[in-house]
Amino acid sequence: MATRKKTTRKKATKRSAQKKKGGARKKASAAGDADIVERIHATDEETIDQITGTAKRVHSSIMKGIKPDLSLPVRALSNVSYSASRGYLQIGRQKKVRTLSVNTVKSFAQTLRMMGLSKELVRNNDFATKREAYYISKNWGDAKFDEQVESDAAMDDIEALFSVDNVSREQLRFFPEEHGGSVSGPLVVIDEDATGQITRIDCARFGTGAFSVPSSVEQLRFETTADFVLLIETAGMFQRLQSHRFWETANCILIEMGGVPTRAVRRFVRRLSDAHKLPVYAFVDCDPYGIANIYRTIKVGSGSAAHVNKFFCVPQTRFLGVTPDDIVEYELPTHPLKDVDVKRAKDALKNDPFFQSQPRWRKALEQLVKMGVRAEQQALAMWGLNYVIDEYLPRKLEHTDRFLP
Amino acid sequence: MSKNAGARKSAKAARTGAKTTARRKMARPRRREIVAKSPQRGAHELAGQNREIAVSEFFAKNRHLLGFDNPSKALLTTVKELVDNSLDAADEARIPADVEIRIDQLAEDRFRVVCTDNGPGIPPESVPLVFGKLLYGSKFHRLRMSRGQQGIGVSAAGMYGLMTTGHPVRVISRVSEHQPAKRFEIAIDTAKNHPAVRKEAEVDWPYEHGTSVEIELEAAYRKGQHSVDSYIRQISLANPHARLVYLPPGRETDDEAIVYDRVTSELPPETAEIKPHPYGVELGVLMQWLRESRSRNLSGFLTSEFSRVSTRTAAEICRNANLEPSQKPSKLDRARAEALHKGIAATKIMAPPTDCIAPIGKELLESALQAIHPADFATAVSRRPTVYRGNPFLVEAALAYGGALSHDDPALVYRYANRVPLQYQVGGCAITRAVTSTDWKKYGLQQPRGAPPLGPMVVMVHIASVWVPFTSESKEAIAHYPEIIKEIKLALQDCGRRLATHIRRRKRLADEEKKRSYIEKYIPHLAIALQEILELTDKQREKTEASLTEMLERSRKL
């Protein structure tokens, strides 16, 4: 499945690269040198070192007759805090030590076999999707995984184990199934695929289509003349802005997130923004899901995967809209908040370390709950289909300093 | 007229007979009630409209009251009455019972049941009355633990057979080797409740003593919970001293007989007959006994009619009732009888003697249960006798767990009263109530609300008493007396606690086994993974594996 996806992508990029030739280069300014991207990720050698180092430690411990153990950071909200200086939700110091015993022997064996698989993938410069890794385990006899959730959990364990040393799941060559988001605008993505071939992709030349973010974005480099990145929640809104070439008039890169963005999309935005010092603005629905799930995750990461937030968050993101104030100002049509919405908002106010540390956000969320309504970004269509392009976004972008943090 | 005189004479004979055998015994009013239905003089002489209704006639029309409501139940009831009688007779004669039940299907809905026992036999002169007259029996007018109680059963079965097939009951009985066996064909005259002997002859019979009864009836043979098969299995469970041979219908040859051998050669202890206890007597009954008493004074009446009443206790009852002990009992009016009744309740009287009931016993219950349901675990409890309404009773419970029994079905519940299985009216029985209201979850079993526990289990409850309080004449369920339910629950809880220990131990062993296999299963993979990552040689891998196995074996807590 993933392999097929990859080939089609390769073909497409090749074709577009041939077509445009220097087209994008004209736009690319001296500012966009992909090599200056800060490398917080480990190299392949470091990944292999991590795996063999852990295995060595386990092995020598066994040979000495001492029960080996693995120490994993506790992945629970109780072990997560918001770091204002770093700008993301970071994992605390609590560790869970898993010692080899009769009860843990199965998961110990499976975790180590998974690490072995990872080492092989890195060495062969290949990858396995999470589903594929699950099927590979079917060769392991009694150590096989019965359900994919079990193999996913083993992957998360290894990732958490190595996260201290900057190794993420993508580095271990385990890729998610989900598709990445869509990108269009004055951006050239320089990609190197598994065969070593380098392709230049001009995201301005997809017509009414768009560039699709690959599962692993670590190898990408960027050239761009854009002023900022605009993240859009829904495919419908992206379609409108893309078709009317909003990226051209506003000189920005449009990225469609499709709900809560995948790890690849988050990492893509992060690397792009870091490389070119681009501001990032989020344009989502005004409801607790858009704010507390989508926006929160892209900005500061998620609570359940706090050990990797440092790679995947985009702390420089700011909230363009739709804000609760917009509902009033633009007299947007609304729907009443459902019980789950209210619960989500209250939960964010009560438990989320990010919202707790942001007085403006607290006020906005409280205001939303008090109003008891929500508004979708496409509600702006009430004032005309292109009202969002002609009026709303330009007016908003005049005062980026007023964006919510 | 002459007919009338005959009827009167027999009625009188019946009454005087009753006087000698069972004067003022507790159960007497029931009998009275039925006899009182005969308005012999008045009605007959005045008009032809009112007629005597013989008990037999009444039951012929209300056969469901005796357990003949449908063809399959009729077969079961017939077998049950015959076997119960055989076992009672053998036990009383102190003969280890040997009973053969033979059922043959003669036509689609026609069966012949033959029950042969090695009991003491029945004297030829009694045979017609025993099998041809309802409510003729040795058990009704006494307080003694026995299977049968009312003397309705076997003659009702015979009557049912006669009504449905026209065939009379055939009986062969022999009382000793010195006397010849006699064969009878007996019909019952339902209008008169009187036996009609059709044939009587001496026959050759291979056994020294015993009785064989043959009844032909319209019936149906079914399998399942209410089946004859199930009854025979269950009765053998409660009568481990008896040998039962069962020849079910549909067999090819007699070799296919199902034999339930004796689990013990010891007979159940002989039980004593007792007088009623004062706490169990009702006011109306008390009044009647007072009227009929020949005692000269109240004190004498109390001491001679009841158990556990000494002169001193009698004096105390009289004091509490505010009555003179010297009064003549037959002169007591209703108000004073009531005072006496209240006086009894206000007096502390010793519990009745309990040698009148015999338990099956813990060991026998366990081994009998194991013989029928080979299980991983069996336990039994035999509680001490206690009293409800002045009647001594005792409760026994046994439980078998595991083996071939199904894990997902509700536990099988076997109910017994005086060693007789109860198969119908599950819902209305005190035993069912006690089983479902016991909290089995405490003992490691699952239990849906208001239902028996789930699991591979057989629960057996036996109530032994001189007078088992059945909810109806067909003796299918035990009435909900709180004292009885409480005793059953205590017995079940005792069994449950022991079962819990067994289940816990089993679970621990299973866990242990699981751990062992876990170690064996996953250690090689741990070693393979390390080999893969660290590029170990096969020898190094084997060493790792050995080291790992040793480490985990050592840490395994047994």
PDB file of N, CA and C in Angstrom, chain B residues 467-504:
ATOM      1  N   TRP B 467     -42.287 -34.476  58.579  1.00  0.00           N
ATOM      2  CA  TRP B 467     -43.378 -33.943  57.773  1.00  0.00           C
ATOM      3  C   TRP B 467     -42.822 -32.844  56.884  1.00  0.00           C
ATOM      4  N   VAL B 468     -42.578 -33.195  55.626  1.00  0.00           N
ATOM      5  CA  VAL B 468     -42.022 -32.208  54.698  1.00  0.00           C
ATOM      6  C   VAL B 468     -43.163 -31.321  54.209  1.00  0.00           C
ATOM      7  N   PRO B 469     -43.041 -30.027  54.353  1.00  0.00           N
ATOM      8  CA  PRO B 469     -44.134 -29.143  53.921  1.00  0.00           C
ATOM      9  C   PRO B 469     -44.145 -28.933  52.414  1.00  0.00           C
ATOM     10  N   PHE B 470     -44.836 -29.814  51.711  1.00  0.00           N
ATOM     11  CA  PHE B 470     -44.945 -29.634  50.264  1.00  0.00           C
ATOM     12  C   PHE B 470     -45.969 -28.560  49.956  1.00  0.00           C
ATOM     13  N   THR B 471     -45.824 -27.952  48.791  1.00  0.00           N
ATOM     14  CA  THR B 471     -46.787 -26.919  48.418  1.00  0.00           C
ATOM     15  C   THR B 471     -48.076 -27.528  47.859  1.00  0.00           C
ATOM     16  N   SER B 472     -48.027 -28.806  47.428  1.00  0.00           N
ATOM     17  CA  SER B 472     -49.260 -29.424  46.927  1.00  0.00           C
ATOM     18  C   SER B 472     -49.193 -30.932  47.108  1.00  0.00           C
ATOM     19  N   GLU B 473     -50.328 -31.604  46.828  1.00  0.00           N
ATOM     20  CA  GLU B 473     -50.407 -33.057  47.010  1.00  0.00           C
ATOM     21  C   GLU B 473     -49.480 -33.803  46.068  1.00  0.00           C
ATOM     22  N   SER B 474     -49.131 -33.186  44.948  1.00  0.00           N
ATOM     23  CA  SER B 474     -48.273 -33.913  44.022  1.00  0.00           C
ATOM     24  C   SER B 474     -46.800 -33.845  44.446  1.00  0.00           C
ATOM     25  N   LYS B 475     -46.550 -33.235  45.583  1.00  0.00           N
ATOM     26  CA  LYS B 475     -45.220 -33.262  46.204  1.00  0.00           C
ATOM     27  C   LYS B 475     -44.116 -32.841  45.239  1.00  0.00           C
ATOM     28  N   GLU B 476     -44.235 -31.640  44.731  1.00  0.00           N
ATOM     29  CA  GLU B 476     -43.270 -31.195  43.724  1.00  0.00           C
ATOM     30  C   GLU B 476     -42.349 -30.097  44.220  1.00  0.00           C
ATOM     31  N   ALA B 477     -42.778 -29.379  45.244  1.00  0.00           N
ATOM     32  CA  ALA B 477     -41.964 -28.267  45.724  1.00  0.00           C
ATOM     33  C   ALA B 477     -42.154 -28.099  47.227  1.00  0.00           C
ATOM     34  N   ILE B 478     -41.142 -27.544  47.864  1.00  0.00           N
ATOM     35  CA  ILE B 478     -41.186 -27.353  49.306  1.00  0.00           C
ATOM     36  C   ILE B 478     -41.589 -25.916  49.608  1.00  0.00           C
ATOM     37  N   ALA B 479     -42.465 -25.773  50.603  1.00  0.00           N
ATOM     38  CA  ALA B 479     -42.975 -24.444  50.935  1.00  0.00           C
ATOM     39  C   ALA B 479     -41.869 -23.569  51.520  1.00  0.00           C
ATOM     40  N   HIS B 480     -42.043 -22.274  51.342  1.00  0.00           N
ATOM     41  CA  HIS B 480     -41.017 -21.306  51.737  1.00  0.00           C
ATOM     42  C   HIS B 480     -41.047 -20.998  53.226  1.00  0.00           C
ATOM     43  N   TYR B 481     -40.682 -21.932  54.064  1.00  0.00           N
ATOM     44  CA  TYR B 481     -40.569 -21.602  55.481  1.00  0.00           C
ATOM     45  C   TYR B 481     -39.217 -20.929  55.720  1.00  0.00           C
ATOM     46  N   PRO B 482     -39.209 -19.765  56.391  1.00  0.00           N
ATOM     47  CA  PRO B 482     -37.932 -19.061  56.590  1.00  0.00           C
ATOM     48  C   PRO B 482     -36.886 -19.934  57.284  1.00  0.00           C
ATOM     49  N   GLU B 483     -37.336 -20.773  58.261  1.00  0.00           N
ATOM     50  CA  GLU B 483     -36.388 -21.623  58.992  1.00  0.00           C
ATOM     51  C   GLU B 483     -35.696 -22.590  58.033  1.00  0.00           C
ATOM     52  N   ILE B 484     -36.485 -23.097  57.074  1.00  0.00           N
ATOM     53  CA  ILE B 484     -35.932 -24.081  56.141  1.00  0.00           C
ATOM     54  C   ILE B 484     -34.965 -23.393  55.173  1.00  0.00           C
ATOM     55  N   ILE B 485     -35.385 -22.248  54.639  1.00  0.00           N
ATOM     56  CA  ILE B 485     -34.511 -21.530  53.695  1.00  0.00           C
ATOM     57  C   ILE B 485     -33.199 -21.150  54.379  1.00  0.00           C
ATOM     58  N   LYS B 486     -33.306 -20.725  55.625  1.00  0.00           N
ATOM     59  CA  LYS B 486     -32.099 -20.319  56.353  1.00  0.00           C
ATOM     60  C   LYS B 486     -31.122 -21.502  56.493  1.00  0.00           C
ATOM     61  N   GLU B 487     -31.664 -22.660  56.867  1.00  0.00           N
ATOM     62  CA  GLU B 487     -30.814 -23.846  57.025  1.00  0.00           C
ATOM     63  C   GLU B 487     -30.163 -24.247  55.697  1.00  0.00           C
ATOM     64  N   ILE B 488     -30.943 -24.201  54.625  1.00  0.00           N
ATOM     65  CA  ILE B 488     -30.387 -24.578  53.319  1.00  0.00           C
ATOM     66  C   ILE B 488     -29.254 -23.625  52.946  1.00  0.00           C
ATOM     67  N   LYS B 489     -29.501 -22.339  53.180  1.00  0.00           N
ATOM     68  CA  LYS B 489     -28.469 -21.365  52.811  1.00  0.00           C
ATOM     69  C   LYS B 489     -27.181 -21.598  53.616  1.00  0.00           C
ATOM     70  N   LEU B 490     -27.346 -21.905  54.895  1.00  0.00           N
ATOM     71  CA  LEU B 490     -26.154 -22.161  55.715  1.00  0.00           C
ATOM     72  C   LEU B 490     -25.361 -23.346  55.165  1.00  0.00           C
ATOM     73  N   ALA B 491     -26.103 -24.393  54.770  1.00  0.00           N
ATOM     74  CA  ALA B 491     -25.428 -25.575  54.224  1.00  0.00           C
ATOM     75  C   ALA B 491     -24.719 -25.237  52.912  1.00  0.00           C
ATOM     76  N   LEU B 492     -25.416 -24.469  52.062  1.00  0.00           N
ATOM     77  CA  LEU B 492     -24.831 -24.103  50.768  1.00  0.00           C
ATOM     78  C   LEU B 492     -23.597 -23.228  50.953  1.00  0.00           C
ATOM     79  N   GLN B 493     -23.690 -22.308  51.913  1.00  0.00           N
ATOM     80  CA  GLN B 493     -22.551 -21.422  52.155  1.00  0.00           C
ATOM     81  C   GLN B 493     -21.334 -22.216  52.613  1.00  0.00           C
ATOM     82  N   ASP B 494     -21.600 -23.225  53.440  1.00  0.00           N
ATOM     83  CA  ASP B 494     -20.514 -24.078  53.917  1.00  0.00           C
ATOM     84  C   ASP B 494     -19.844 -24.768  52.722  1.00  0.00           C
ATOM     85  N   CYS B 495     -20.660 -25.350  51.850  1.00  0.00           N
ATOM     86  CA  CYS B 495     -20.131 -25.992  50.644  1.00  0.00           C
ATOM     87  C   CYS B 495     -19.391 -24.966  49.795  1.00  0.00           C
ATOM     88  N   GLY B 496     -20.010 -23.789  49.654  1.00  0.00           N
ATOM     89  CA  GLY B 496     -19.441 -22.727  48.816  1.00  0.00           C
ATOM     90  C   GLY B 496     -18.066 -22.322  49.275  1.00  0.00           C
ATOM     91  N   ARG B 497     -17.889 -22.207  50.587  1.00  0.00           N
ATOM     92  CA  ARG B 497     -16.575 -21.806  51.103  1.00  0.00           C
ATOM     93  C   ARG B 497     -15.513 -22.829  50.721  1.00  0.00           C
ATOM     94  N   ARG B 498     -15.878 -24.104  50.821  1.00  0.00           N
ATOM     95  CA  ARG B 498     -14.891 -25.135  50.462  1.00  0.00           C
ATOM     96  C   ARG B 498     -14.617 -25.126  48.969  1.00  0.00           C
ATOM     97  N   LEU B 499     -15.682 -24.872  48.192  1.00  0.00           N
ATOM     98  CA  LEU B 499     -15.509 -24.786  46.746  1.00  0.00           C
ATOM     99  C   LEU B 499     -14.566 -23.630  46.397  1.00  0.00           C
ATOM    100  N   ALA B 500     -14.746 -22.510  47.100  1.00  0.00           N
ATOM    101  CA  ALA B 500     -13.915 -21.330  46.825  1.00  0.00           C
ATOM    102  C   ALA B 500     -12.437 -21.672  47.007  1.00  0.00           C
ATOM    103  N   THR B 501     -12.137 -22.424  48.057  1.00  0.00           N
ATOM    104  CA  THR B 501     -10.758 -22.836  48.292  1.00  0.00           C
ATOM    105  C   THR B 501     -10.244 -23.649  47.107  1.00  0.00           C
ATOM    106  N   HIS B 502     -11.104 -24.559  46.651  1.00  0.00           N
ATOM    107  CA  HIS B 502     -10.718 -25.404  45.520  1.00  0.00           C
ATOM    108  C   HIS B 502     -10.487 -24.566  44.265  1.00  0.00           C
ATOM    109  N   ILE B 503     -11.420 -23.648  43.993  1.00  0.00           N
ATOM    110  CA  ILE B 503     -11.308 -22.824  42.779  1.00  0.00           C
ATOM    111  C   ILE B 503     -10.055 -21.960  42.836  1.00  0.00           C
ATOM    112  N   ARG B 504      -9.796 -21.400  44.020  1.00  0.00           N
ATOM    113  CA  ARG B 504      -8.601 -20.562  44.163  1.00  0.00           C
ATOM    114  C   ARG B 504      -7.330 -21.365  43.908  1.00  0.00           C
TER     115      ARG B 504
END
